[in-house]
PDB file of C-alpha atoms in Angstrom:
ATOM      1  CA  UNK A   1       0.005   0.036  -0.049  1.00 49.00           C
ATOM      2  CA  UNK A   2       1.420   3.366  -1.111  1.00 56.00           C
ATOM      3  CA  UNK A   3       0.652   6.750   0.355  1.00 56.00           C
ATOM      4  CA  UNK A   4      -1.573   8.701  -1.877  1.00 55.00           C
ATOM      5  CA  UNK A   5      -3.803  11.878  -1.525  1.00 59.00           C
ATOM      6  CA  UNK A   6      -6.728   9.436  -1.037  1.00 61.00           C
ATOM      7  CA  UNK A   7      -4.807   7.123   1.281  1.00 61.00           C
ATOM      8  CA  UNK A   8      -2.488   9.262   3.582  1.00 61.00           C
ATOM      9  CA  UNK A   9      -1.317   6.117   5.622  1.00 65.00           C
ATOM     10  CA  UNK A  10       2.355   5.445   5.391  1.00 61.00           C
ATOM     11  CA  UNK A  11       3.296   2.385   3.391  1.00 61.00           C
ATOM     12  CA  UNK A  12       5.155   0.625   6.171  1.00 65.00           C
ATOM     13  CA  UNK A  13       3.469   1.599   9.473  1.00 68.00           C
ATOM     14  CA  UNK A  14       5.110  -1.260  11.536  1.00 74.00           C
ATOM     15  CA  UNK A  15       8.568  -0.077  10.444  1.00 84.00           C
ATOM     16  CA  UNK A  16       7.709   3.438  11.756  1.00 87.00           C
ATOM     17  CA  UNK A  17       6.573   1.727  15.100  1.00 89.00           C
ATOM     18  CA  UNK A  18       9.949  -0.074  15.036  1.00 91.00           C
ATOM     19  CA  UNK A  19      11.901   3.261  14.479  1.00 93.00           C
ATOM     20  CA  UNK A  20      10.156   5.090  17.219  1.00 94.00           C
ATOM     21  CA  UNK A  21      10.642   2.227  19.716  1.00 95.00           C
ATOM     22  CA  UNK A  22      14.463   1.960  18.794  1.00 96.00           C
ATOM     23  CA  UNK A  23      14.809   5.709  19.200  1.00 97.00           C
ATOM     24  CA  UNK A  24      13.073   5.741  22.541  1.00 98.00           C
ATOM     25  CA  UNK A  25      14.782   2.740  24.058  1.00 98.00           C
ATOM     26  CA  UNK A  26      18.193   3.785  22.905  1.00 98.00           C
ATOM     27  CA  UNK A  27      17.674   7.238  24.069  1.00 98.00           C
ATOM     28  CA  UNK A  28      16.421   5.979  27.422  1.00 98.00           C
ATOM     29  CA  UNK A  29      19.442   3.699  27.763  1.00 98.00           C
ATOM     30  CA  UNK A  30      21.944   6.416  27.181  1.00 97.00           C
ATOM     31  CA  UNK A  31      20.400   8.594  29.714  1.00 98.00           C
ATOM     32  CA  UNK A  32      20.317   5.868  32.187  1.00 98.00           C
ATOM     33  CA  UNK A  33      23.991   5.023  31.433  1.00 96.00           C
ATOM     34  CA  UNK A  34      24.988   8.640  31.968  1.00 94.00           C
ATOM     35  CA  UNK A  35      22.972   8.898  35.266  1.00 95.00           C
ATOM     36  CA  UNK A  36      23.337   5.562  37.024  1.00 95.00           C
ATOM     37  CA  UNK A  37      26.308   4.028  35.607  1.00 93.00           C
ATOM     38  CA  UNK A  38      28.534   7.127  35.038  1.00 91.00           C
ATOM     39  CA  UNK A  39      27.521   9.407  37.873  1.00 93.00           C
ATOM     40  CA  UNK A  40      26.786   6.953  40.616  1.00 92.00           C
ATOM     41  CA  UNK A  41      28.722   3.866  39.847  1.00 92.00           C
ATOM     42  CA  UNK A  42      31.849   5.377  38.295  1.00 91.00           C
ATOM     43  CA  UNK A  43      32.415   8.700  39.872  1.00 92.00           C
ATOM     44  CA  UNK A  44      29.995   8.472  42.823  1.00 96.00           C
ATOM     45  CA  UNK A  45      27.539  11.233  43.579  1.00 96.00           C
ATOM     46  CA  UNK A  46      30.032  13.072  45.838  1.00 97.00           C
ATOM     47  CA  UNK A  47      32.567  12.873  43.213  1.00 96.00           C
ATOM     48  CA  UNK A  48      30.042  14.066  40.498  1.00 96.00           C
ATOM     49  CA  UNK A  49      28.983  16.895  42.914  1.00 97.00           C
ATOM     50  CA  UNK A  50      32.659  17.938  43.287  1.00 97.00           C
ATOM     51  CA  UNK A  51      33.100  18.121  39.436  1.00 94.00           C
ATOM     52  CA  UNK A  52      29.912  20.184  39.187  1.00 96.00           C
ATOM     53  CA  UNK A  53      31.243  22.590  41.557  1.00 97.00           C
ATOM     54  CA  UNK A  54      34.632  22.725  39.831  1.00 95.00           C
ATOM     55  CA  UNK A  55      32.837  23.872  36.549  1.00 93.00           C
ATOM     56  CA  UNK A  56      30.571  26.488  38.327  1.00 95.00           C
ATOM     57  CA  UNK A  57      27.400  24.726  39.033  1.00 96.00           C
ATOM     58  CA  UNK A  58      26.122  24.143  42.707  1.00 97.00           C
ATOM     59  CA  UNK A  59      26.993  20.632  43.975  1.00 97.00           C
ATOM     60  CA  UNK A  60      23.402  19.831  44.768  1.00 98.00           C
ATOM     61  CA  UNK A  61      22.662  20.026  40.897  1.00 98.00           C
ATOM     62  CA  UNK A  62      24.663  16.679  40.572  1.00 97.00           C
ATOM     63  CA  UNK A  63      21.995  14.897  42.495  1.00 98.00           C
ATOM     64  CA  UNK A  64      19.198  16.461  40.357  1.00 98.00           C
ATOM     65  CA  UNK A  65      20.894  15.508  37.161  1.00 98.00           C
ATOM     66  CA  UNK A  66      21.480  11.984  38.528  1.00 98.00           C
ATOM     67  CA  UNK A  67      17.705  11.593  39.292  1.00 98.00           C
ATOM     68  CA  UNK A  68      16.657  13.122  36.032  1.00 98.00           C
ATOM     69  CA  UNK A  69      18.837  10.972  33.916  1.00 98.00           C
ATOM     70  CA  UNK A  70      18.319   7.692  35.817  1.00 98.00           C
ATOM     71  CA  UNK A  71      14.655   8.046  36.196  1.00 98.00           C
ATOM     72  CA  UNK A  72      13.971   9.739  32.933  1.00 98.00           C
ATOM     73  CA  UNK A  73      16.014   6.975  31.119  1.00 98.00           C
ATOM     74  CA  UNK A  74      14.025   4.240  32.834  1.00 98.00           C
ATOM     75  CA  UNK A  75      10.735   6.094  31.994  1.00 98.00           C
ATOM     76  CA  UNK A  76      11.893   6.327  28.262  1.00 98.00           C
ATOM     77  CA  UNK A  77      12.803   2.664  28.057  1.00 97.00           C
ATOM     78  CA  UNK A  78       9.387   1.662  29.424  1.00 97.00           C
ATOM     79  CA  UNK A  79       7.715   4.279  27.307  1.00 96.00           C
ATOM     80  CA  UNK A  80       5.792   6.092  30.156  1.00 96.00           C
ATOM     81  CA  UNK A  81       5.470   9.816  30.113  1.00 96.00           C
ATOM     82  CA  UNK A  82       7.605   9.883  27.093  1.00 96.00           C
ATOM     83  CA  UNK A  83       6.729  13.448  25.929  1.00 96.00           C
ATOM     84  CA  UNK A  84       7.039  14.842  29.460  1.00 97.00           C
ATOM     85  CA  UNK A  85      10.462  13.214  29.987  1.00 98.00           C
ATOM     86  CA  UNK A  86      11.738  14.411  26.696  1.00 98.00           C
ATOM     87  CA  UNK A  87      10.899  18.008  27.584  1.00 98.00           C
ATOM     88  CA  UNK A  88      12.010  17.766  31.254  1.00 98.00           C
ATOM     89  CA  UNK A  89      15.492  16.312  30.371  1.00 99.00           C
ATOM     90  CA  UNK A  90      16.127  19.310  28.093  1.00 99.00           C
ATOM     91  CA  UNK A  91      17.573  21.632  30.823  1.00 98.00           C
ATOM     92  CA  UNK A  92      20.031  18.901  31.828  1.00 98.00           C
ATOM     93  CA  UNK A  93      21.049  18.159  28.200  1.00 98.00           C
ATOM     94  CA  UNK A  94      21.358  22.041  27.469  1.00 98.00           C
ATOM     95  CA  UNK A  95      23.528  22.294  30.598  1.00 96.00           C
ATOM     96  CA  UNK A  96      25.689  19.479  29.305  1.00 94.00           C
ATOM     97  CA  UNK A  97      25.881  21.410  25.929  1.00 96.00           C
ATOM     98  CA  UNK A  98      26.874  24.589  27.636  1.00 94.00           C
ATOM     99  CA  UNK A  99      29.647  22.934  29.663  1.00 92.00           C
ATOM    100  CA  UNK A 100      31.090  21.314  26.415  1.00 90.00           C
ATOM    101  CA  UNK A 101      30.751  24.455  24.129  1.00 91.00           C
ATOM    102  CA  UNK A 102      34.431  25.699  24.868  1.00 86.00           C
ATOM    103  CA  UNK A 103      35.890  22.348  23.941  1.00 87.00           C
ATOM    104  CA  UNK A 104      35.254  22.497  20.217  1.00 81.00           C
ATOM    105  CA  UNK A 105      33.118  20.438  17.928  1.00 84.00           C
ATOM    106  CA  UNK A 106      34.796  16.947  18.022  1.00 78.00           C
ATOM    107  CA  UNK A 107      34.614  14.369  20.692  1.00 72.00           C
ATOM    108  CA  UNK A 108      38.340  13.763  20.466  1.00 75.00           C
ATOM    109  CA  UNK A 109      39.065  17.162  21.824  1.00 73.00           C
ATOM    110  CA  UNK A 110      40.051  17.566  25.500  1.00 73.00           C
ATOM    111  CA  UNK A 111      37.001  16.979  27.758  1.00 77.00           C
ATOM    112  CA  UNK A 112      34.912  16.069  24.796  1.00 81.00           C
ATOM    113  CA  UNK A 113      33.301  18.191  22.170  1.00 86.00           C
ATOM    114  CA  UNK A 114      29.748  19.728  22.109  1.00 92.00           C
ATOM    115  CA  UNK A 115      28.471  17.718  19.159  1.00 93.00           C
ATOM    116  CA  UNK A 116      27.246  14.665  21.386  1.00 92.00           C
ATOM    117  CA  UNK A 117      25.280  16.978  23.879  1.00 95.00           C
ATOM    118  CA  UNK A 118      23.679  18.818  20.772  1.00 96.00           C
ATOM    119  CA  UNK A 119      22.736  15.413  19.278  1.00 96.00           C
ATOM    120  CA  UNK A 120      21.056  14.528  22.536  1.00 97.00           C
ATOM    121  CA  UNK A 121      19.190  17.739  22.621  1.00 98.00           C
ATOM    122  CA  UNK A 122      17.956  16.905  19.041  1.00 98.00           C
ATOM    123  CA  UNK A 123      17.053  13.297  20.221  1.00 98.00           C
ATOM    124  CA  UNK A 124      14.922  14.793  23.033  1.00 98.00           C
ATOM    125  CA  UNK A 125      13.079  17.161  20.684  1.00 98.00           C
ATOM    126  CA  UNK A 126      12.545  14.360  17.933  1.00 97.00           C
ATOM    127  CA  UNK A 127      11.095  11.935  20.733  1.00 97.00           C
ATOM    128  CA  UNK A 128       8.800  14.754  21.859  1.00 97.00           C
ATOM    129  CA  UNK A 129       7.509  15.212  18.504  1.00 95.00           C
ATOM    130  CA  UNK A 130       7.226  11.487  17.761  1.00 94.00           C
ATOM    131  CA  UNK A 131       5.661  10.532  21.072  1.00 93.00           C
ATOM    132  CA  UNK A 132       6.017   7.035  22.716  1.00 92.00           C
ATOM    133  CA  UNK A 133       4.918   4.904  19.710  1.00 90.00           C
ATOM    134  CA  UNK A 134       2.903   1.774  19.576  1.00 89.00           C
ATOM    135  CA  UNK A 135       5.201  -0.380  21.848  1.00 89.00           C
ATOM    136  CA  UNK A 136       5.133   1.779  25.080  1.00 93.00           C
ATOM    137  CA  UNK A 137       3.298   1.921  28.336  1.00 90.00           C
ATOM    138  CA  UNK A 138       1.989   5.320  27.247  1.00 88.00           C
ATOM    139  CA  UNK A 139       0.121   3.560  24.428  1.00 86.00           C
ATOM    140  CA  UNK A 140      -1.018   0.456  26.388  1.00 87.00           C
ATOM    141  CA  UNK A 141      -2.250   2.708  29.418  1.00 88.00           C
ATOM    142  CA  UNK A 142      -4.009   5.056  26.947  1.00 82.00           C
ATOM    143  CA  UNK A 143      -1.925   8.005  27.983  1.00 77.00           C
ATOM    144  CA  UNK A 144      -1.088   8.567  24.374  1.00 76.00           C
ATOM    145  CA  UNK A 145      -3.580   8.016  21.585  1.00 76.00           C
ATOM    146  CA  UNK A 146      -2.537   6.222  18.318  1.00 69.00           C
ATOM    147  CA  UNK A 147      -2.321   8.495  15.322  1.00 67.00           C
ATOM    148  CA  UNK A 148      -5.442   8.770  13.277  1.00 57.00           C
TER     149      UNK A 148
END
């Protein structure tokens, strides 16, 4: 079935569902990894707070960022509150972008470049626009309606 003026449905709706799920789950995994694995398991929250203070942020923000990335990542993986999480995580991602701006574009620069935080901002906006998709708790619990 092809998309026409008379039939606006996409030719491969299941593939669209696959793509949305892949984006949502991989974005959630990345947030969870940066929150739980990196900030808690690798550096520890006290160490992360010390780093935040060294770059001019209050130490307490490390705990808020840890919670946002960890809980937000798990919510995205499950597909619950997807649009809300995608918007709520933007201040964290924009903060990371701000921190990396002086490092240049490429990840191989000292302290990492700003291209990756910018990419995560784009992912958050894309996920907000797409919603949770068919394979999500948002859809199963009727928190998000299927496209007409």
